[in-house]
Short mmCIF file of C-alpha atoms in Angstrom, two decimals:
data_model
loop_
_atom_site.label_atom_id
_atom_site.label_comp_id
_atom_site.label_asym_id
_atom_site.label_seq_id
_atom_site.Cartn_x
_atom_site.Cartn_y
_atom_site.Cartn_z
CA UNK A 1 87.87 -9.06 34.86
CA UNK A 2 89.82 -6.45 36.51
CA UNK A 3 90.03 -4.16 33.02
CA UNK A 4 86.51 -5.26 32.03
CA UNK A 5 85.54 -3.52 35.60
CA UNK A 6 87.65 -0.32 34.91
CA UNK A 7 85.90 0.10 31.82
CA UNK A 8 82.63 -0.49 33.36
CA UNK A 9 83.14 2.49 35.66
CA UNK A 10 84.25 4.85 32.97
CA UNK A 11 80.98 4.37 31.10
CA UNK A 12 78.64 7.48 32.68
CA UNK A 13 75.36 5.97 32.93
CA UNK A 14 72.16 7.98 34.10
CA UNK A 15 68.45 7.19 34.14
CA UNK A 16 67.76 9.05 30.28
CA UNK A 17 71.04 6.22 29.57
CA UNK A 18 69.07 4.34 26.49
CA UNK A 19 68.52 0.47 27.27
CA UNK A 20 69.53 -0.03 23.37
CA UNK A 21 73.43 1.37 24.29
CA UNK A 22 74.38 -0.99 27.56
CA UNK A 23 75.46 -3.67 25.00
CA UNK A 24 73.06 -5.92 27.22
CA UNK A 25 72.27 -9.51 25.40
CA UNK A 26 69.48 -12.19 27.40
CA UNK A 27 72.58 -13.80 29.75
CA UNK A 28 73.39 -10.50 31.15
CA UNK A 29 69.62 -9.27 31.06
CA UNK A 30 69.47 -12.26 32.88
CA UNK A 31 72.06 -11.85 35.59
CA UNK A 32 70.77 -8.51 36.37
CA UNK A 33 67.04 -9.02 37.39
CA UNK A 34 67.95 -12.43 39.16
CA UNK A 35 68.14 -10.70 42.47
CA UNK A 36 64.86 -8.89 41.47
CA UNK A 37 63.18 -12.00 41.04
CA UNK A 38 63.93 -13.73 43.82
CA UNK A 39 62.73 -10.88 45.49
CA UNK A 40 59.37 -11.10 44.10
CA UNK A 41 59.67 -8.83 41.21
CA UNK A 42 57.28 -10.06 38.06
CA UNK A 43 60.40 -9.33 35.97
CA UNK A 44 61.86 -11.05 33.31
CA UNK A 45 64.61 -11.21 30.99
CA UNK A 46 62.98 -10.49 28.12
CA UNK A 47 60.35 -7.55 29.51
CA UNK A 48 64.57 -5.34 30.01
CA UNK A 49 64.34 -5.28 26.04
CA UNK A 50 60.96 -3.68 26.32
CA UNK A 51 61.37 -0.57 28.15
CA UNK A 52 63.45 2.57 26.79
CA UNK A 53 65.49 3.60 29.28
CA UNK A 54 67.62 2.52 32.56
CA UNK A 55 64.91 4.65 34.94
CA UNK A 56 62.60 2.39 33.26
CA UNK A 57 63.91 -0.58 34.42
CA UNK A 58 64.76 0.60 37.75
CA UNK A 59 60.77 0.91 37.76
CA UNK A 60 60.14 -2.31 36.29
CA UNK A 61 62.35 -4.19 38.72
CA UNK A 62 60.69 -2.37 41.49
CA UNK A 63 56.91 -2.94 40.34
CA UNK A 64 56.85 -6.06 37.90
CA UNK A 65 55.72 -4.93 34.52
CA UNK A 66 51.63 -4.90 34.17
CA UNK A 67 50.45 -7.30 31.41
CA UNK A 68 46.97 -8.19 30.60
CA UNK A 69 47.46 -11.68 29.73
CA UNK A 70 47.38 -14.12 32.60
CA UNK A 71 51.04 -16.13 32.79
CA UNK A 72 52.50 -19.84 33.25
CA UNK A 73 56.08 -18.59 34.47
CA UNK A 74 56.63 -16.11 31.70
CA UNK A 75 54.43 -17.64 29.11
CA UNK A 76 51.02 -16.10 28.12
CA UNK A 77 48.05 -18.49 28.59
CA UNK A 78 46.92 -19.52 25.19
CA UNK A 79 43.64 -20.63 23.34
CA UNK A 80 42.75 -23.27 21.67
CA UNK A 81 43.45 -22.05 18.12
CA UNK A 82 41.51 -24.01 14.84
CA UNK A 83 41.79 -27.31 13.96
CA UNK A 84 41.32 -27.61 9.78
CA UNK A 85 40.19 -30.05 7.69
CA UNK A 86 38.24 -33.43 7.99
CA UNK A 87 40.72 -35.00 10.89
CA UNK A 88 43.42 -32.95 11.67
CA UNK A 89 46.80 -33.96 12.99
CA UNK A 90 48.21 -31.09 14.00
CA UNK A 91 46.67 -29.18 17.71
CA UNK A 92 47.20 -25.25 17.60
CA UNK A 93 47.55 -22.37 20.12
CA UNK A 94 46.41 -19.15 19.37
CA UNK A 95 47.69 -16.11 21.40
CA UNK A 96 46.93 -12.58 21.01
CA UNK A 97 45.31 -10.41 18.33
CA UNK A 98 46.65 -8.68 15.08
CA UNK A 99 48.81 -9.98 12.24
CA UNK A 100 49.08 -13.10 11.80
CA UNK A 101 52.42 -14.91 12.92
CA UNK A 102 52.79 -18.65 13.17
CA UNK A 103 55.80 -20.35 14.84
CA UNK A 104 56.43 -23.67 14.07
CA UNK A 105 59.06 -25.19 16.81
CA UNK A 106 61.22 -27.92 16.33
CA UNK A 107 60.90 -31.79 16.61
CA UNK A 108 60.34 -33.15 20.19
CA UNK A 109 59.34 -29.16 21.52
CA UNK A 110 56.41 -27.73 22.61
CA UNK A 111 55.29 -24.09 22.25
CA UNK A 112 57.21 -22.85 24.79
CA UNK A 113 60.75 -23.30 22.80
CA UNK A 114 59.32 -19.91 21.80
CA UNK A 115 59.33 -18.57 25.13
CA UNK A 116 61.78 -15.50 24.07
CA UNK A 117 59.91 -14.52 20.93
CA UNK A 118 56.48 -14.64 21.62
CA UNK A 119 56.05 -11.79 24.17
CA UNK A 120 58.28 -10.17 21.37
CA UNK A 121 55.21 -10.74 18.68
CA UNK A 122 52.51 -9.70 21.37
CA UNK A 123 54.39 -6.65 21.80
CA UNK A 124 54.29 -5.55 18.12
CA UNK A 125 50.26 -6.36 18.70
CA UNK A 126 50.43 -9.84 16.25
CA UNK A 127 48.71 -12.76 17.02
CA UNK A 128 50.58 -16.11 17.55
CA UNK A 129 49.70 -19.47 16.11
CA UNK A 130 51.79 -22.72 17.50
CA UNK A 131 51.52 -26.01 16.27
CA UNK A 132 51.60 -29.07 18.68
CA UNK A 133 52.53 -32.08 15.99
CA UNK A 134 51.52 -35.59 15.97
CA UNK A 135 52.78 -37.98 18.66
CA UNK A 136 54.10 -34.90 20.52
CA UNK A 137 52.63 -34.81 24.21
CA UNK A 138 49.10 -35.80 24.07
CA UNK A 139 48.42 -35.09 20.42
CA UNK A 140 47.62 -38.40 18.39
CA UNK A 141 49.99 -40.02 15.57
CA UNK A 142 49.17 -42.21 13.24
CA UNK A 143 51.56 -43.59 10.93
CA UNK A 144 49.76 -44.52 8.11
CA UNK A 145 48.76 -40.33 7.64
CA UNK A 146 51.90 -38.98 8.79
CA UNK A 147 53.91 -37.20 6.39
CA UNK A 148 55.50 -33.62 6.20
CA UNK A 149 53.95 -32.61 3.44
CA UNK A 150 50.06 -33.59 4.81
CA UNK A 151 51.22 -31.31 7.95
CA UNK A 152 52.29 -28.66 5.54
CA UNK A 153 48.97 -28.31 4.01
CA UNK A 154 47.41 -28.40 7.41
CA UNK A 155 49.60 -24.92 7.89
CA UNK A 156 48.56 -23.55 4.91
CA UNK A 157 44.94 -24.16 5.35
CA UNK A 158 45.02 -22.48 9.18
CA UNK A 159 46.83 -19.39 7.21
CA UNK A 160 44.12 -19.46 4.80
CA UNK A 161 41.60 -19.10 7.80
CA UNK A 162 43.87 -16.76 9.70
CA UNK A 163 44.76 -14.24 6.62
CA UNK A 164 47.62 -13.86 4.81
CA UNK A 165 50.32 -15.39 7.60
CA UNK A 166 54.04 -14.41 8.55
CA UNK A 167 55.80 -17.96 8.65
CA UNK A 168 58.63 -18.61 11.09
CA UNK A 169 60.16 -22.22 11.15
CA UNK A 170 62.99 -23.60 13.61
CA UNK A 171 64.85 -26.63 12.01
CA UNK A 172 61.57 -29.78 11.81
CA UNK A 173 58.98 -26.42 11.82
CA UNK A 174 61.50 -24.75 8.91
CA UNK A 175 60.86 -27.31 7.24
CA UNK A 176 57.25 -27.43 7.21
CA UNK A 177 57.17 -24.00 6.40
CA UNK A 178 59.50 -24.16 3.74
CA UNK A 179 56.91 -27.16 2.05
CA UNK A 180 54.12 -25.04 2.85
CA UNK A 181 55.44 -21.79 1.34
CA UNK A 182 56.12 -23.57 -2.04
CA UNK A 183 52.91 -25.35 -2.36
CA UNK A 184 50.60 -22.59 -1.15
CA UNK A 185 52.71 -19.26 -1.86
CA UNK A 186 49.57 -17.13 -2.03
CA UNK A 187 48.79 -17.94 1.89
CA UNK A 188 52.33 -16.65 3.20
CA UNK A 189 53.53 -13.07 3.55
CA UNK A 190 56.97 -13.71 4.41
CA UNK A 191 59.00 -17.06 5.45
CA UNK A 192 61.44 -17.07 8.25
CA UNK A 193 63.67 -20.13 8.33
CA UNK A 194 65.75 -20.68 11.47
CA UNK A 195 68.44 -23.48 11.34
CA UNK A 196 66.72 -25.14 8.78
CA UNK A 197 68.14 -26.85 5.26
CA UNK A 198 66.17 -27.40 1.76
CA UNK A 199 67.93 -30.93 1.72
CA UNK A 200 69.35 -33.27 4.91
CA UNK A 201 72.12 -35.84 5.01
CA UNK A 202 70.67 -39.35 5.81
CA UNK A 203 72.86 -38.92 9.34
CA UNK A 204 70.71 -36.46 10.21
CA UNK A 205 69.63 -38.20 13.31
CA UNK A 206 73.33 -38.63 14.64
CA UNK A 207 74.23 -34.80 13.79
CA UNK A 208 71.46 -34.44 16.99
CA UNK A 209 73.11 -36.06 19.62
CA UNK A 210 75.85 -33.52 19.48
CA UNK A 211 72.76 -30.81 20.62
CA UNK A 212 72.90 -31.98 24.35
CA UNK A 213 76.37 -30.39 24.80
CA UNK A 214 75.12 -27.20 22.95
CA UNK A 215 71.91 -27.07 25.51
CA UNK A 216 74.75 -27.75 28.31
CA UNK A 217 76.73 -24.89 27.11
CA UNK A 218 74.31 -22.13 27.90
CA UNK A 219 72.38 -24.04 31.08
CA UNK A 220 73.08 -20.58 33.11
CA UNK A 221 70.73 -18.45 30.98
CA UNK A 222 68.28 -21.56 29.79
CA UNK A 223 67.63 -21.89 34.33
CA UNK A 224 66.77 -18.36 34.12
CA UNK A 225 64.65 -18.13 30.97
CA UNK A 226 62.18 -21.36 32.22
CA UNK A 227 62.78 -20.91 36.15
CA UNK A 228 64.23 -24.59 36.40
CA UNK A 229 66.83 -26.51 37.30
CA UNK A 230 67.65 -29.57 36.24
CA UNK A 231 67.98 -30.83 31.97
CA UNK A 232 67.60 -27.84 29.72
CA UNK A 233 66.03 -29.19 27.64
CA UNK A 234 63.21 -30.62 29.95
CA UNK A 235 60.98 -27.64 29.83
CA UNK A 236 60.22 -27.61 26.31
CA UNK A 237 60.33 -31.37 25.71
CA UNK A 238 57.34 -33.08 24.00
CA UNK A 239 58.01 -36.20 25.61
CA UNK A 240 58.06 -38.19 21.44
CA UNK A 241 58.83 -41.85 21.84
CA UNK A 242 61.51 -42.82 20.15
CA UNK A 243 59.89 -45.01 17.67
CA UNK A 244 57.86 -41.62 16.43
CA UNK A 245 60.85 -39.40 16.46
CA UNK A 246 62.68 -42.25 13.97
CA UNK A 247 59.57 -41.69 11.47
CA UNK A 248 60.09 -38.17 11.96
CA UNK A 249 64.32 -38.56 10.74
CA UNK A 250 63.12 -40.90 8.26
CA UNK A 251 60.75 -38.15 6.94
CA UNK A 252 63.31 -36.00 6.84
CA UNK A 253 66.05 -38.07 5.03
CA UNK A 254 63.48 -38.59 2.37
CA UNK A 255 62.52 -34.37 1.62
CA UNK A 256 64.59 -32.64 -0.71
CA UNK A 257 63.59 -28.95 -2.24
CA UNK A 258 66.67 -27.94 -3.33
CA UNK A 259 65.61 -27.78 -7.00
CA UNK A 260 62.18 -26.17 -6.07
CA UNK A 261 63.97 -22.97 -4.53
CA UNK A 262 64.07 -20.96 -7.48
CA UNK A 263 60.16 -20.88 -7.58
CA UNK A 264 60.06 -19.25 -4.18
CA UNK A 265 58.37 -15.87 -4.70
CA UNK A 266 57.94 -15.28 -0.85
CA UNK A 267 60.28 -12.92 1.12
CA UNK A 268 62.41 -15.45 3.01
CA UNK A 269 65.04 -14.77 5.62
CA UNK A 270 67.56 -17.24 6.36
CA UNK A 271 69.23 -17.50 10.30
CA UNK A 272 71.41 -20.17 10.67
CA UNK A 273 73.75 -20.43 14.32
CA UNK A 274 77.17 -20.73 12.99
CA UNK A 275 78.07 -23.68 15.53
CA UNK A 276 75.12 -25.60 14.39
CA UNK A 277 75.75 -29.35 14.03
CA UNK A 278 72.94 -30.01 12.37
CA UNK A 279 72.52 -27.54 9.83
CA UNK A 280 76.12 -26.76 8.32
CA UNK A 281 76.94 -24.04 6.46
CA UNK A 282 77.14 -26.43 2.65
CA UNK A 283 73.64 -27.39 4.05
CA UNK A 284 72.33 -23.50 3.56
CA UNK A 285 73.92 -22.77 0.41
CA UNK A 286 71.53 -23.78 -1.72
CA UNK A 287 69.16 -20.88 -0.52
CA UNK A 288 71.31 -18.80 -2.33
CA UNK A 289 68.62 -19.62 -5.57
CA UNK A 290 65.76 -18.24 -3.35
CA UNK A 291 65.23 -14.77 -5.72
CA UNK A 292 64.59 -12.86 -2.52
CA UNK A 293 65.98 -14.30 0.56
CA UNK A 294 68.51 -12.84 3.28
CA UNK A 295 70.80 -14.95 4.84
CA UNK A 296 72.09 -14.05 8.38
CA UNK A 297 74.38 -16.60 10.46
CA UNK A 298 75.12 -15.63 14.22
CA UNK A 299 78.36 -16.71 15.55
CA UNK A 300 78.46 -18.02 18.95
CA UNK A 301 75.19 -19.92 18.93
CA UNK A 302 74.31 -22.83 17.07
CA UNK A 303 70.57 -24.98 16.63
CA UNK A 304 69.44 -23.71 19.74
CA UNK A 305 69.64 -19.94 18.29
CA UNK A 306 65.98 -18.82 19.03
CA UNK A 307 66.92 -19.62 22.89
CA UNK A 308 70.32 -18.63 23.25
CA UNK A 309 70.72 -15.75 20.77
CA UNK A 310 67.14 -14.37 21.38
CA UNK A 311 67.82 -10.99 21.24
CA UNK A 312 69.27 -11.41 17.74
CA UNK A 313 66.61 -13.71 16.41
CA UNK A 314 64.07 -11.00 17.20
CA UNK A 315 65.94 -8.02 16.31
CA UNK A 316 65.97 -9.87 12.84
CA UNK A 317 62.80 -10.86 12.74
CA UNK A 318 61.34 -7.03 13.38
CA UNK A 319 63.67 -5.63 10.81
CA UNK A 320 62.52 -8.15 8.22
CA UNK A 321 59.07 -7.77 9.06
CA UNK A 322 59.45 -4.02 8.65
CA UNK A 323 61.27 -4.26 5.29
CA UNK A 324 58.41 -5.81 3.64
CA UNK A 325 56.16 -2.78 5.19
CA UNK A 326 54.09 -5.34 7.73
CA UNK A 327 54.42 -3.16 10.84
#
């Protein structure tokens, strides 16, 4: 710490000093507006990636940044998005205005595993759908309709109503994505997969009970990103019995695309944490048939990337989005 403080005060700093050059990433963004908030500030991690320069966030941690979206700690107060189709299963969220961007979360999470990108996709003026699935807080399941493929074509029909749709999936909502992007290319403008395989192993289900320790691992910056204390994981928990979540790992034993990849037209990008134990590196190879897909794997972060390596999950998302000329 001592040399890590001696280079600190070498570094000349002033209030032009751009935010993009302080090497900051969402723990230390964190760290620094702690005080602020405690204070009172209206500050939060993610608005110090928004501004330009440090004077800028000198202001914002003085003021609170203005937003005209009322807030749930940090999380803009949604809508009640549509609901397609004779009986739907799934419940949706709308947020915003502007291109459409869905984000499907993972099993047992609610919309606000997206807390850290979706201010992001507000900011680049999109609009926001999130899925709430069957049996997941107060959303009915029924077992006899339940499949991943029938809640594929449910995502594909709301991107038919909400225009051609950017698709961003995180492990369970990768792989509705993924089903939906094959079966209904024609609705999706790009696909997004985040820890997320064409194929699992049928121990899928123990590979998950290794995530705990993962969530444990970053508890500083997850109590500063939901304002709680406590599990980490408790803040973005959907609260699935555990009878429903085995359907769910049954579901997923059973789906395998791998030999369907090659007929993926849509521009797909690939992020897999390189310490996920879910998703393993063998796992993602098969994406390598995709015609035009990037892969990108972060080290230091594993299935809970989109939380704990926010700043690169959105960095990537905006420079694949502007690649294929959407922004």
């Amino acid at each position: 710490r001592g040399s890590e403080m001696c280079i600190r005060l070498r570094v000349k700093i002033g209030p032009n000093t751009p935010v993009s050059t302080l090497g900051l990433d969402s723990l230390s963004a964190a760290r620094l507006i702690a005080p602020y908030q405690k204070a009172g500030s209206r500050i939060e991690a993610h608005d110090v990636f928004k501004v330009n320069t440090v004077a800028d966030i000198a202001s914002a941690l003085k003021k609170g940044l203005p937003t005209d979206v009322a807030r749930r700690g940090g999380f803009p107060e949604p809508v009640i998005g549509p609901r397609v189709g004779a009986d739907p299963q799934l419940r949706w969220e709308r947020l915003g205005v502007g291109a459409a961007t869905m984000l499907l979360p993972p099993m047992n999470a609610t919309a606000r595993a997206w807390a850290q990108q979706i201010p992001f996709v507000l900011e680049r003026k999109r609009s926001v759908f999130v899925p709430t699935y069957p049996g997941h807080l107060d959303v009915g399941y029924h077992k006899d309709r339940f499949s991943l493929e029938a809640l594929a074509t449910e995502v594909a029909e709301v991107a038919r109503s909400a225009g051609c749709i950017d698709l961003v999936g995180w492990s369970l909502g990768g792989v509705i994505a993924l089903l939906a992007a094959l079966e209904h290319p024609e609705k999706v403008r790009s696909l997004a997969l985040i820890d997320t395989a064409p194929k699992y192993t049928s121990d899928v289900f123990e590979r998950t009970l290794d995530l705990r320790d993962e969530l444990m691992s970053h508890k500083d910056l997850l109590e500063v990103v939901f304002n709680h204390n406590g599990e980490p994981a408790q803040p973005f928990e959907a609260r699935v019995s555990m009878e429903i979540l085995l359907d769910y790992f049954s579901a997923l034993t059973e789906y395998d695309v791998v030999d369907h990849l090659q007929s993926l037209e849509v521009p797909t990008l690939i992020l897999r944490g390189e310490t996920d134990p879910v998703v393993d590196r063998n796992m993602v190879k098969p994406f390598d048939e995709v015609p035009s897909s990037t892969l990108v794997e972060v080290p230091g972060h594993g299935h809970y990337l989109p939380l704990t390596g926010a700043r690169t999950v959105n960095r990537a998302l905006a420079d694949f989005w502007s690649d294929i000329n959407d922004d």
